[in-house]
Amino acid sequence: MSIQQIINQLKKSNHILLASHTNPDGDAIGSLISLGLALQEWKKKIRTYNESPIPAVYQFLPSLHLVHRTVGDISEFDTAVILDCSDLHRIGEAASDGAKIPAIINIDHHSTNTRFGNLQYIDPNASSTAEMVYRLISAMENVSIDRGMAYSIYTGIMADTGSFRFANTTPEAFDISHKMVLLGADPHKVAHHVYETISLNRIKLLNMLYDSIELSENGRLSIMTLTQNMLQTTGTIIDDVSGLINYAKQIENVKLAALLFERKRSPGKKTGSDFHVSLRSEGAVNVAAIATSFGGGGHPNAAGFDIQATLADLKQTIFHFSKNL
Ligand SMILES: [Mn+2]
C-alpha cells in the first residue's frame, strides 16, 4: 500500500474522523494531533477523537483542544483514519459504529496489526506511528510542518522510543526528531513536561506500585499490580500505564515484566475483575506472542492484552511464563 493511495483518499474526503487508541500514550496523541493539523491545512473538515482523557503530562501539547472524547454523528464521516491501533477495537466503544464509515485508513507500526480497514499503511520497522505520519505529511502537497505539528511528531517519537533508549531507536527516528527540533519543538520543554512534572498523589501511587512488585522464583519475571483501590486511596487517575511498567522491568535480571492493571472491579469476587495486562521484555523474549495467545497484541518487546480474572489466578497464569526465561 503506497502513501500516495492514502493521500488520494484523503484528498477526495470531505469529513474525516481521526482516532487513536484508548489510554493514549505520547505516540497515540502526537500522531492524532499532527495529522489533524495537516488535514486542517488542506481545509478538510475533521474530528480528532480519543475516548480517554489526555494524560496530564501531555497537556502542554499545542492544539490539544482539537481532541474530542465523543465521535458525534458517525454517518457524517466519509473517511476514518485510525492511528497507532493494532486492531480497530483499540479505539474503544466507538469501534462498532466506526466500522460503518465507508473508507477506513489504518496507519500503524505494530507487527500484530490485523490489517483492518480499506487502506493500510503498516510499518513494523517504524519507531512510532508519529514517524509514519511525518512521512505522510511530508508527501502532502501544500502542507508545511509548523511548530504545533513538530511538537506532536517529536513527542510521539520520543515517547515510543523511551526517550531514544529502546531497540526501535533508529537513524530515521533521530533524523525526523532533528528536523522537528529545527522546526520549533523544544526537547527540554517536552522532557520537562513528560518526565519532570509529578504530583504528590502520583508519588504516593508509585510508592504503592513499587510495594506491589513480586518476583518469580528464578528472579527473571516481575509482576506489578495496579488496583482500583490504589487509585481511589491516592486520588489519582490512570493515564500512562506504559510508563509505569518500566519500573518493574528495570529490576536486575528481569527478562519479562508484567503490569496487571485492574480496569474495573467486579461486583462478585468469584468472577474476578477486568484487567489490562501490559508486558515488557528484554532481548529474544517475545511478549507479542504471549499477548496474542490471550487475544491481545503488540511488539516483540512490548505488548498487552485484556482478561477477566481474579488477581490471584492472573498472577499464577503470568508467573507460569517464568519457566521459559
Ligand atoms: Mn505507537
Tab-separated table of C-alpha atoms and ligand atoms in Angstrom:
chain	number	residue	atom	x	y	z
A	1	MET	CA	0.000	0.000	0.000
A	2	SER	CA	1.526	3.267	-1.012
A	3	ILE	CA	1.342	6.547	0.826
A	4	GLN	CA	0.039	8.063	-2.396
A	5	GLN	CA	-3.126	5.937	-2.306
A	6	ILE	CA	-3.833	7.206	1.209
A	7	ILE	CA	-3.196	10.783	0.119
A	8	ASN	CA	-5.596	10.336	-2.823
A	9	GLN	CA	-8.300	9.037	-0.479
A	10	LEU	CA	-7.770	11.931	1.961
A	11	LYS	CA	-7.896	14.395	-0.935
A	12	LYS	CA	-11.342	13.291	-2.032
A	13	SER	CA	-12.710	13.067	1.533
A	14	ASN	CA	-14.953	15.772	2.930
A	15	HIS	CA	-15.370	14.887	6.589
A	16	ILE	CA	-12.648	12.842	8.250
A	17	LEU	CA	-12.649	11.151	11.635
A	18	LEU	CA	-9.190	10.670	13.163
A	19	ALA	CA	-8.906	8.289	16.105
A	20	SER	CA	-6.217	6.604	18.198
A	21	HIS	CA	-6.225	4.029	20.996
A	22	THR	CA	-7.771	4.378	24.452
A	23	ASN	CA	-5.460	5.224	27.364
A	24	PRO	CA	-3.342	7.115	24.832
A	25	ASP	CA	0.436	7.380	25.068
A	26	GLY	CA	2.559	10.123	23.524
A	27	ASP	CA	2.541	8.422	20.126
A	28	ALA	CA	-1.259	7.981	20.038
A	29	ILE	CA	-1.731	11.660	20.920
A	30	GLY	CA	1.131	13.021	18.814
A	31	SER	CA	0.143	11.201	15.630
A	32	LEU	CA	-3.505	12.172	16.131
A	33	ILE	CA	-2.828	15.882	16.558
A	34	SER	CA	-0.157	16.220	13.874
A	35	LEU	CA	-2.251	14.569	11.159
A	36	GLY	CA	-5.314	16.550	12.283
A	37	LEU	CA	-3.374	19.808	11.924
A	38	ALA	CA	-2.077	18.800	8.484
A	39	LEU	CA	-5.590	17.991	7.231
A	40	GLN	CA	-6.791	21.336	8.564
A	41	GLU	CA	-4.155	22.941	6.337
A	42	TRP	CA	-5.977	21.238	3.489
A	43	LYS	CA	-9.170	22.895	4.797
A	44	LYS	CA	-10.687	19.471	5.461
A	45	LYS	CA	-13.498	19.123	7.967
A	46	ILE	CA	-12.047	16.872	10.648
A	47	ARG	CA	-12.843	15.475	14.078
A	48	THR	CA	-9.972	14.119	16.166
A	49	TYR	CA	-11.160	11.621	18.715
A	50	ASN	CA	-9.841	9.751	21.716
A	51	GLU	CA	-12.132	8.034	24.175
A	52	SER	CA	-9.866	8.567	27.208
A	53	PRO	CA	-8.746	11.725	28.970
A	54	ILE	CA	-5.404	13.092	27.789
A	55	PRO	CA	-2.752	12.356	30.470
A	56	ALA	CA	-1.631	15.429	32.418
A	57	VAL	CA	1.941	15.076	31.183
A	58	TYR	CA	0.817	15.678	27.583
A	59	GLN	CA	-1.451	18.645	28.342
A	60	PHE	CA	1.289	21.042	27.187
A	61	LEU	CA	0.985	19.959	23.546
A	62	PRO	CA	-0.303	22.703	21.246
A	63	SER	CA	-3.777	22.208	19.730
A	64	LEU	CA	-4.870	19.653	22.309
A	65	HIS	CA	-8.290	21.331	22.305
A	66	LEU	CA	-8.829	19.643	18.938
A	67	VAL	CA	-9.206	16.252	20.621
A	68	HIS	CA	-12.799	15.273	21.464
A	69	ARG	CA	-13.917	12.436	23.701
A	70	THR	CA	-17.055	11.773	21.651
A	71	VAL	CA	-17.294	10.948	17.935
A	72	GLY	CA	-20.561	12.767	17.240
A	73	ASP	CA	-22.763	11.629	14.362
A	74	ILE	CA	-20.866	8.778	12.704
A	75	SER	CA	-22.947	8.981	9.495
A	76	GLU	CA	-21.357	12.379	8.739
A	77	PHE	CA	-17.919	10.901	8.067
A	78	ASP	CA	-16.826	9.598	4.687
A	79	THR	CA	-13.347	8.603	5.869
A	80	ALA	CA	-11.745	7.473	9.116
A	81	VAL	CA	-8.019	7.418	9.876
A	82	ILE	CA	-7.155	5.009	12.676
A	83	LEU	CA	-3.733	5.671	14.189
A	84	ASP	CA	-1.431	3.505	16.327
A	85	CYS	CA	-4.059	0.744	16.708
A	86	SER	CA	-3.240	-2.902	16.012
A	87	ASP	CA	-6.993	-3.555	15.831
A	88	LEU	CA	-9.972	-1.258	15.202
A	89	HIS	CA	-11.344	-2.160	18.646
A	90	ARG	CA	-8.431	-0.335	20.258
A	91	ILE	CA	-10.258	2.985	19.702
A	92	GLY	CA	-12.810	1.861	22.298
A	93	GLU	CA	-16.570	1.919	22.298
A	94	ALA	CA	-16.832	3.856	19.022
A	95	ALA	CA	-15.303	0.897	17.149
A	96	SER	CA	-18.531	-0.859	16.165
A	97	ASP	CA	-20.100	2.343	14.803
A	98	GLY	CA	-16.779	3.458	13.342
A	99	ALA	CA	-16.579	0.254	11.301
A	100	LYS	CA	-19.509	1.607	9.243
A	101	ILE	CA	-17.531	4.576	7.912
A	102	PRO	CA	-17.152	3.976	4.122
A	103	ALA	CA	-13.355	4.373	3.914
A	104	ILE	CA	-11.126	3.311	6.799
A	105	ILE	CA	-7.412	4.088	6.666
A	106	ASN	CA	-5.231	2.074	9.034
A	107	ILE	CA	-1.862	3.657	9.913
A	108	ASP	CA	0.206	1.717	12.435
A	109	HIS	CA	3.601	0.278	13.356
A	110	HIS	CA	2.527	-2.734	15.473
A	111	SER	CA	3.696	-6.024	13.961
A	112	THR	CA	0.479	-7.625	15.245
A	113	ASN	CA	-1.733	-5.252	13.213
A	114	THR	CA	-4.785	-7.146	11.937
A	115	ARG	CA	-4.742	-5.205	8.630
A	116	PHE	CA	-8.277	-3.952	9.167
A	117	GLY	CA	-9.746	-1.203	7.007
A	118	ASN	CA	-9.788	-0.395	3.291
A	119	LEU	CA	-6.340	1.169	3.057
A	120	GLN	CA	-3.419	0.111	5.208
A	121	TYR	CA	-0.076	1.713	5.847
A	122	ILE	CA	1.685	-0.645	8.245
A	123	ASP	CA	5.392	-0.452	9.011
A	124	PRO	CA	6.670	-2.508	11.964
A	125	ASN	CA	10.128	-1.038	11.346
A	126	ALA	CA	8.935	2.487	12.066
A	127	SER	CA	9.856	3.755	15.533
A	128	SER	CA	6.349	5.110	16.015
A	129	THR	CA	3.125	5.986	14.262
A	130	ALA	CA	4.237	9.619	14.550
A	131	GLU	CA	7.208	8.780	12.305
A	132	MET	CA	4.800	7.352	9.699
A	133	VAL	CA	2.536	10.396	9.992
A	134	TYR	CA	5.627	12.529	9.382
A	135	ARG	CA	6.279	10.635	6.128
A	136	LEU	CA	2.632	11.061	5.140
A	137	ILE	CA	2.533	14.790	5.890
A	138	SER	CA	5.827	15.267	4.027
A	139	ALA	CA	4.185	13.760	0.946
A	140	MET	CA	1.107	16.009	1.198
A	141	GLU	CA	1.174	18.958	-1.189
A	142	ASN	CA	0.784	22.458	0.236
A	143	VAL	CA	1.403	21.437	3.835
A	144	SER	CA	4.469	22.616	5.674
A	145	ILE	CA	5.152	21.276	9.137
A	146	ASP	CA	4.533	24.050	11.657
A	147	ARG	CA	5.622	24.271	15.294
A	148	GLY	CA	2.479	22.512	16.575
A	149	MET	CA	2.927	19.537	14.242
A	150	ALA	CA	6.645	19.450	15.087
A	151	TYR	CA	5.916	19.218	18.827
A	152	SER	CA	3.396	16.420	18.280
A	153	ILE	CA	5.615	14.370	15.978
A	154	TYR	CA	8.683	14.832	18.196
A	155	THR	CA	6.730	13.859	21.324
A	156	GLY	CA	5.337	10.750	19.599
A	157	ILE	CA	8.788	9.546	18.579
A	158	MET	CA	10.333	10.401	21.946
A	159	ALA	CA	7.582	8.599	23.872
A	160	ASP	CA	7.624	5.408	21.778
A	161	THR	CA	11.422	5.127	21.800
A	162	GLY	CA	11.503	5.657	25.583
A	163	SER	CA	13.495	8.847	25.024
A	164	PHE	CA	15.692	7.257	22.361
A	165	ARG	CA	16.617	4.284	24.538
A	166	PHE	CA	14.553	1.370	23.164
A	167	ALA	CA	15.505	-1.017	20.336
A	168	ASN	CA	13.316	0.948	17.887
A	169	THR	CA	15.615	3.994	18.176
A	170	THR	CA	16.646	4.095	14.524
A	171	PRO	CA	18.603	6.621	12.452
A	172	GLU	CA	15.222	7.673	10.979
A	173	ALA	CA	13.859	8.388	14.466
A	174	PHE	CA	16.829	10.683	15.143
A	175	ASP	CA	16.668	12.217	11.667
A	176	ILE	CA	12.989	13.162	11.954
A	177	SER	CA	13.425	14.326	15.560
A	178	HIS	CA	16.308	16.537	14.411
A	179	LYS	CA	14.053	18.058	11.768
A	180	MET	CA	11.249	18.602	14.307
A	181	VAL	CA	13.632	20.401	16.671
A	182	LEU	CA	14.729	22.666	13.817
A	183	LEU	CA	11.033	23.396	13.177
A	184	GLY	CA	10.465	24.553	16.748
A	185	ALA	CA	9.976	21.525	19.026
A	186	ASP	CA	11.976	22.172	22.216
A	187	PRO	CA	13.343	18.828	23.569
A	188	HIS	CA	13.894	20.225	27.038
A	189	LYS	CA	10.338	21.530	27.239
A	190	VAL	CA	8.933	18.147	26.164
A	191	ALA	CA	11.129	16.218	28.617
A	192	HIS	CA	10.277	18.634	31.410
A	193	HIS	CA	6.541	18.105	30.957
A	194	VAL	CA	6.666	14.368	30.315
A	195	TYR	CA	9.232	13.323	32.931
A	196	GLU	CA	9.800	16.049	35.484
A	197	THR	CA	6.306	17.062	36.465
A	198	ILE	CA	4.709	14.833	39.058
A	199	SER	CA	2.028	15.350	41.712
A	200	LEU	CA	2.323	14.247	45.347
A	201	ASN	CA	-0.618	11.877	44.821
A	202	ARG	CA	1.257	10.292	41.951
A	203	ILE	CA	4.320	9.779	44.186
A	204	LYS	CA	2.065	8.036	46.696
A	205	LEU	CA	0.687	5.825	43.942
A	206	LEU	CA	4.225	4.964	42.790
A	207	ASN	CA	5.051	4.017	46.380
A	208	MET	CA	2.187	1.516	46.351
A	209	LEU	CA	3.180	0.236	42.924
A	210	TYR	CA	6.788	-0.402	43.999
A	211	ASP	CA	5.437	-2.169	47.030
A	212	SER	CA	3.268	-4.417	44.849
A	213	ILE	CA	6.212	-5.837	42.888
A	214	GLU	CA	6.660	-9.591	43.136
A	215	LEU	CA	9.406	-11.676	41.543
A	216	SER	CA	9.267	-15.225	40.233
A	217	GLU	CA	11.432	-17.797	41.994
A	218	ASN	CA	14.166	-17.548	39.370
A	219	GLY	CA	14.056	-13.755	39.574
A	220	ARG	CA	13.513	-13.325	35.838
A	221	LEU	CA	9.859	-12.308	35.857
A	222	SER	CA	8.384	-9.389	37.766
A	223	ILE	CA	4.750	-8.567	38.355
A	224	MET	CA	3.472	-5.160	39.361
A	225	THR	CA	-0.182	-4.669	40.302
A	226	LEU	CA	-2.311	-1.568	39.976
A	227	THR	CA	-5.771	-1.841	41.504
A	228	GLN	CA	-8.778	0.484	41.532
A	229	ASN	CA	-8.345	0.552	45.297
A	230	MET	CA	-4.852	2.111	44.947
A	231	LEU	CA	-6.210	4.768	42.591
A	232	GLN	CA	-9.016	5.573	44.993
A	233	THR	CA	-6.756	5.720	48.047
A	234	THR	CA	-4.272	8.071	46.364
A	235	GLY	CA	-6.864	10.095	44.449
A	236	THR	CA	-5.120	9.512	41.126
A	237	ILE	CA	-6.427	8.596	37.693
A	238	ILE	CA	-4.550	6.216	35.481
A	239	ASP	CA	-3.131	7.825	32.415
A	240	ASP	CA	0.170	6.430	31.263
A	241	VAL	CA	0.357	2.709	32.047
A	242	SER	CA	3.189	2.264	29.578
A	243	GLY	CA	5.415	4.476	31.709
A	244	LEU	CA	4.722	2.625	34.947
A	245	ILE	CA	5.718	-0.835	33.828
A	246	ASN	CA	9.296	0.230	33.185
A	247	TYR	CA	9.877	0.298	36.946
A	248	ALA	CA	9.164	-3.423	37.069
A	249	LYS	CA	11.341	-4.072	34.036
A	250	GLN	CA	14.391	-2.212	35.331
A	251	ILE	CA	14.984	-4.742	38.094
A	252	GLU	CA	18.260	-6.615	37.776
A	253	ASN	CA	17.990	-9.979	35.924
A	254	VAL	CA	14.340	-9.412	34.997
A	255	LYS	CA	13.662	-10.569	31.431
A	256	LEU	CA	9.893	-10.168	31.461
A	257	ALA	CA	7.808	-7.653	33.376
A	258	ALA	CA	4.033	-7.586	33.689
A	259	LEU	CA	1.756	-4.840	34.918
A	260	LEU	CA	-1.664	-6.070	35.981
A	261	PHE	CA	-3.996	-3.109	35.767
A	262	GLU	CA	-7.428	-3.640	37.270
A	263	ARG	CA	-9.606	-1.572	34.945
A	264	LYS	CA	-12.918	-2.361	36.526
A	265	ARG	CA	-13.560	-4.018	39.833
A	266	SER	CA	-16.106	-6.769	39.573
A	267	PRO	CA	-19.066	-6.789	41.933
A	268	GLY	CA	-18.735	-10.506	42.727
A	269	LYS	CA	-15.412	-11.898	43.920
A	270	LYS	CA	-15.758	-15.190	42.041
A	271	THR	CA	-15.834	-13.735	38.520
A	272	GLY	CA	-12.811	-11.523	39.100
A	273	SER	CA	-12.122	-8.092	37.632
A	274	ASP	CA	-11.416	-6.689	34.175
A	275	PHE	CA	-7.648	-6.464	33.849
A	276	HIS	CA	-5.367	-4.997	31.246
A	277	VAL	CA	-2.026	-6.795	31.291
A	278	SER	CA	0.983	-4.893	29.917
A	279	LEU	CA	4.072	-6.940	29.123
A	280	ARG	CA	7.650	-5.792	28.542
A	281	SER	CA	10.640	-7.965	27.787
A	282	GLU	CA	14.354	-7.947	27.130
A	283	GLY	CA	16.026	-9.376	24.037
A	284	ALA	CA	14.626	-12.523	22.469
A	285	VAL	CA	11.669	-12.947	24.854
A	286	ASN	CA	8.673	-12.347	22.569
A	287	VAL	CA	5.786	-10.875	24.559
A	288	ALA	CA	3.716	-10.187	21.421
A	289	ALA	CA	3.336	-13.981	21.087
A	290	ILE	CA	2.139	-14.254	24.699
A	291	ALA	CA	-0.261	-11.329	24.288
A	292	THR	CA	-1.652	-12.729	21.036
A	293	SER	CA	-2.393	-16.070	22.722
A	294	PHE	CA	-4.692	-14.104	25.078
A	295	GLY	CA	-6.344	-12.165	22.248
A	296	GLY	CA	-4.134	-9.088	22.547
A	297	GLY	CA	-1.165	-7.846	20.539
A	298	GLY	CA	1.804	-5.526	20.343
A	299	HIS	CA	5.505	-5.572	19.587
A	300	PRO	CA	8.021	-8.367	20.369
A	301	ASN	CA	9.288	-6.440	23.421
A	302	ALA	CA	6.124	-4.519	24.369
A	303	ALA	CA	2.636	-5.967	24.220
A	304	GLY	CA	-0.615	-6.295	26.132
A	305	PHE	CA	-3.980	-7.991	26.446
A	306	ASP	CA	-7.280	-7.776	28.309
A	307	ILE	CA	-8.559	-10.531	30.560
A	308	GLN	CA	-11.242	-11.134	33.140
A	309	ALA	CA	-9.835	-12.997	36.136
A	310	THR	CA	-9.277	-12.885	39.852
A	311	LEU	CA	-5.981	-11.254	40.791
A	312	ALA	CA	-4.659	-14.470	42.361
A	313	ASP	CA	-5.438	-16.571	39.265
A	314	LEU	CA	-3.990	-13.975	36.946
A	315	LYS	CA	-0.707	-13.805	38.890
A	316	GLN	CA	-0.420	-17.577	38.736
A	317	THR	CA	-1.020	-17.531	34.967
A	318	ILE	CA	1.662	-14.882	34.442
A	319	PHE	CA	4.214	-16.486	36.782
A	320	HIS	CA	3.863	-19.654	34.694
A	321	PHE	CA	5.813	-17.886	31.921
A	322	SER	CA	8.906	-17.526	34.156
A	323	LYS	CA	9.749	-21.198	33.495
A	324	ASN	CA	10.811	-20.419	29.918
A	325	LEU	CA	13.025	-17.491	30.849
B	1	MN	MN	2.991	3.675	18.912
